[in-house]
XYZ file of C-alpha atoms in Angstrom:
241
model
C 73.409 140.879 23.005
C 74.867 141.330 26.273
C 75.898 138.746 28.826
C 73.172 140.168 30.919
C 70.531 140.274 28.113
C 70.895 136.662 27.227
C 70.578 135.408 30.779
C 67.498 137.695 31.059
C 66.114 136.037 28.122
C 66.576 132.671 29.516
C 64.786 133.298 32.027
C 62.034 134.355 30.255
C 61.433 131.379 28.342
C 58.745 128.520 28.910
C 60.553 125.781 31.555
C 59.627 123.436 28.376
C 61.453 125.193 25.980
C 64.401 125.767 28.196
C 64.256 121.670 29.384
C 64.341 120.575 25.251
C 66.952 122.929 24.547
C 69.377 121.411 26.994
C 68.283 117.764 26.685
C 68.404 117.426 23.210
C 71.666 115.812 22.872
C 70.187 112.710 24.972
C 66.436 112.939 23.356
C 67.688 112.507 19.852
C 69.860 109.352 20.397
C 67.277 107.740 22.507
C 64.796 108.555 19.777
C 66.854 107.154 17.204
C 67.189 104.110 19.274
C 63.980 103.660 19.845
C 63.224 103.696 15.851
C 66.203 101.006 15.552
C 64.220 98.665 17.935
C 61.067 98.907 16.125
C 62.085 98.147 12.882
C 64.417 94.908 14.109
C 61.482 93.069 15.821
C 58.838 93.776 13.639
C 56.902 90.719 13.214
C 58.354 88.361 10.335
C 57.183 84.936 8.639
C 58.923 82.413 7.092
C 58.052 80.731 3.718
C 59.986 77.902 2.354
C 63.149 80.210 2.525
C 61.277 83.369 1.943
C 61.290 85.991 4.763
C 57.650 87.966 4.678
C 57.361 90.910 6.671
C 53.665 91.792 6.977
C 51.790 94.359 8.756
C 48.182 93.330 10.484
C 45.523 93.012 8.012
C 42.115 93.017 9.931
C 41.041 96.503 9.198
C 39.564 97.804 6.140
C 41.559 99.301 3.405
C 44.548 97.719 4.812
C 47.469 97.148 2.673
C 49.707 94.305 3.645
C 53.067 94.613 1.523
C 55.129 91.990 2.436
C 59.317 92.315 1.335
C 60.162 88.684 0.189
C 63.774 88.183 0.416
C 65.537 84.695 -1.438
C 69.286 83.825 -0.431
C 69.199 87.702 0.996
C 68.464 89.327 -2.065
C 64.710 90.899 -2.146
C 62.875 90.200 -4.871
C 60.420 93.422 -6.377
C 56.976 93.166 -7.108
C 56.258 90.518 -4.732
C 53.249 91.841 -2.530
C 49.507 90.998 -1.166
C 46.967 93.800 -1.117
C 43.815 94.166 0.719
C 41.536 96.432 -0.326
C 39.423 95.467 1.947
C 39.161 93.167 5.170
C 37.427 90.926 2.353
C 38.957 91.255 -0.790
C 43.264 90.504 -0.825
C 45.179 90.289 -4.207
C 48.868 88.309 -4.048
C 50.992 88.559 -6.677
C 54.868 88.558 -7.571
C 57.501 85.344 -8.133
C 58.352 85.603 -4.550
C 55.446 84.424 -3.365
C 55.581 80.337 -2.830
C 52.541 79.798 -0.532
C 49.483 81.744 0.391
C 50.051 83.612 3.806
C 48.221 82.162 6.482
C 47.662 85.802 7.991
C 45.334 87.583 5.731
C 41.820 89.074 7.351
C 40.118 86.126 9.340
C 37.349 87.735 7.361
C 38.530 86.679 3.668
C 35.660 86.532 1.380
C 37.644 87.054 -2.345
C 41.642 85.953 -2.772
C 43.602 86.243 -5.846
C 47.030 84.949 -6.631
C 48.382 85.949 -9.575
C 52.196 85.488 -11.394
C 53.511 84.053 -8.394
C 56.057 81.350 -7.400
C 54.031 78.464 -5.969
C 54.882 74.985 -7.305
C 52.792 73.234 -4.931
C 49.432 74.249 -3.706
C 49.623 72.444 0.116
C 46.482 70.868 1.408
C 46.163 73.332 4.221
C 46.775 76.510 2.080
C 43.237 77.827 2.329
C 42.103 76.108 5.763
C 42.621 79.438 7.593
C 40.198 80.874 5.672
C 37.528 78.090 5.324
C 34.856 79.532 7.049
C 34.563 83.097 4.690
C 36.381 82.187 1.812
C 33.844 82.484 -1.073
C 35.889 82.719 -4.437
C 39.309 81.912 -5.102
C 41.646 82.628 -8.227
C 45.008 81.539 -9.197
C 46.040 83.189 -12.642
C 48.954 82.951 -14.623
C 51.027 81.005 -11.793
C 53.078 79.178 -14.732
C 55.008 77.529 -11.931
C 51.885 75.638 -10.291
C 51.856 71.628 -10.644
C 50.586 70.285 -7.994
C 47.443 70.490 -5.940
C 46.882 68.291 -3.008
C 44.319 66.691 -2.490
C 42.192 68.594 0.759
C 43.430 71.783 -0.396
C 39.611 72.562 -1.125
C 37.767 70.612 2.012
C 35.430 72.362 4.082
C 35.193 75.538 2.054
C 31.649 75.580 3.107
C 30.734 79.078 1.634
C 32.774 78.849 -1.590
C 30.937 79.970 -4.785
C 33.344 80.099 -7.396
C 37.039 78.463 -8.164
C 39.320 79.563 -10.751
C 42.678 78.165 -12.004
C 43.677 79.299 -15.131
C 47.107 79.721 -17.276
C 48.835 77.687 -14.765
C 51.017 74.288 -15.236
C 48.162 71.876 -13.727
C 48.948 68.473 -15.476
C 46.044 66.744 -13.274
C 42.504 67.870 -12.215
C 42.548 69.017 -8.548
C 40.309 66.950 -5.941
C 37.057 67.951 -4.936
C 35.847 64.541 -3.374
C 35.317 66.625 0.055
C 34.231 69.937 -0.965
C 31.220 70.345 0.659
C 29.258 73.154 0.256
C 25.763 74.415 1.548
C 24.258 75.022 -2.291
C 26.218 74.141 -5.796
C 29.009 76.646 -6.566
C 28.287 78.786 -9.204
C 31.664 77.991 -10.976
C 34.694 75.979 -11.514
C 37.252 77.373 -14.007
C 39.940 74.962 -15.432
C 40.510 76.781 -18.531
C 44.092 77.277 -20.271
C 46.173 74.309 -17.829
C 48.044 71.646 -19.248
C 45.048 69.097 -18.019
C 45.796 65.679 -20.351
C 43.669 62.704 -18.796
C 40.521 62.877 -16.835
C 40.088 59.152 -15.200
C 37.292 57.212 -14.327
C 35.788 58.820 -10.951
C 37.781 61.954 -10.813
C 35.699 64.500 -10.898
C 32.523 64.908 -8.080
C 31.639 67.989 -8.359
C 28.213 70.037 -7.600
C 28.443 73.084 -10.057
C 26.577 75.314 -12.421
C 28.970 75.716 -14.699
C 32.719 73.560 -15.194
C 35.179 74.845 -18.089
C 38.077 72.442 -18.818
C 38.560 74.540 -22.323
C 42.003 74.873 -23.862
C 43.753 72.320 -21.782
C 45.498 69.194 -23.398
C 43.343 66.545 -22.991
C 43.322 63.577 -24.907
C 41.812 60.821 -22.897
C 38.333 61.086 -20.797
C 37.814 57.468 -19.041
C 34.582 55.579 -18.273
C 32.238 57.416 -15.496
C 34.701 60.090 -15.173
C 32.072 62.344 -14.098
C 30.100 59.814 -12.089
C 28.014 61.302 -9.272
C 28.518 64.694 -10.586
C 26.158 67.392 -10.855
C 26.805 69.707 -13.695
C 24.484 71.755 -15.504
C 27.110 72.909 -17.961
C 30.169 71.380 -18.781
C 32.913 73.101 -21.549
C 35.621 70.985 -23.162
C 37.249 72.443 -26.369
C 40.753 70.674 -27.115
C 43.644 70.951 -29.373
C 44.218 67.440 -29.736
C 41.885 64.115 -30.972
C 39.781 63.331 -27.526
C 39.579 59.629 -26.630
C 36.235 58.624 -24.750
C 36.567 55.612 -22.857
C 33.066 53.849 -22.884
């Protein structure tokens, strides 16, 4: 093509064409730049040493998949999922406490095979008003539940902790709840000793199978309402009269 034919066919062109042509050795490096700054302040949480990077989760079928990181090194298959604005499922070894930014509309949360040791008493606060059943399953790590972890859950229905390493029966002196839950799951813990006074409870149904339990004290159901209560053990049960 001649010098003349080219400059003819410039000319020709859309001004848009002709602008992008020219500029695109400053659009692409501010465009890359502009990616670099998103990805650097993206929100981020911190967790008892683990960094959680989560994306908003108060839309339905929203999947928040945090990347846990320990000592700098990210650990796979640590995530929470929500299916819906309602319904989140955590699970991985990275995970050592519930995030405190799920949907504000949380009805159902699951925790499975994760990290925590201890189960704070404010873990579930931010969620006390919707929360309506709760599971934590095969968290082999869990030991410890402080007490309040379960107050003012007015609209729970059903608890479940099961194939965990619960040594003692979690407190629900201040769960207060507008009708008796339908449920309380203890099954397949490491439960030895339930005391006099321990457990107040309004419940249709309370399973303390498979644990280790040995000794049940005096009245240790006192002021309980419990339509049916399941204890199978391994060991000989002492009843303290």
């Amino acid at each position: 093509m001649a010098r003349g034919d080219v400059a003819s066919w410039v000319r020709s062109q859309p001004r848009i064409f002709f602008s992008f042509y020219f500029s695109a050795p400053i659009f692409f490096p501010v465009m890359i730049w502009i990616w670099f700054l998103i990805i650097t302040t993206f929100p981020r949480s911190s967790v008892h040493g683990v960094a959680a990077s989560l994306a908003p989760s108060t839309l339905d079928n929203v999947t928040v998949a945090p990347i846990f990181v320990l000592d700098g090194h990210p650990i796979p298959g640590s995530w929470c999922e929500c299916k819906t604005s309602a319904d989140c499922i955590c699970h991985g070894a990275g995970l050592f406490q519930i995030p405190s930014n799920l949907s504000a509309t949380l009805k159902t949360l699951t925790v499975s095979n994760a990290g925590i040791r201890t189960l704070t008493a404010t873990s579930l606060q931010p969620y006390k008003n919707t929360l309506r059943d709760v599971t934590f399953s095969n968290v082999k790590s869990l030991e410890e539940i402080e007490p309040g972890v379960f107050n003012n859950l007015k609209e729970i229905r059903s608890i479940r902790i099961v194939h965990t390493g619960l040594e003692k029966l979690p407190y629900f002196g201040r769960l207060e709840t507008k009708a008796a839950l339908h449920m309380i799951d203890l099954e397949n813990n490491q439960i030895q000793k339930i005391s006099s006074h321990e457990v107040v409870v309004r419940t249709d149904q309370l399973l303390l199978n498979f644990n280790l339990i040995h000794t049940v004290e005096n009245e240790a159901f006192k002021g309980s309402q419990i339509a049916k209560l399941y204890v199978l053990y391994y060991t000989a049960l002492y009843i303290i009269l």
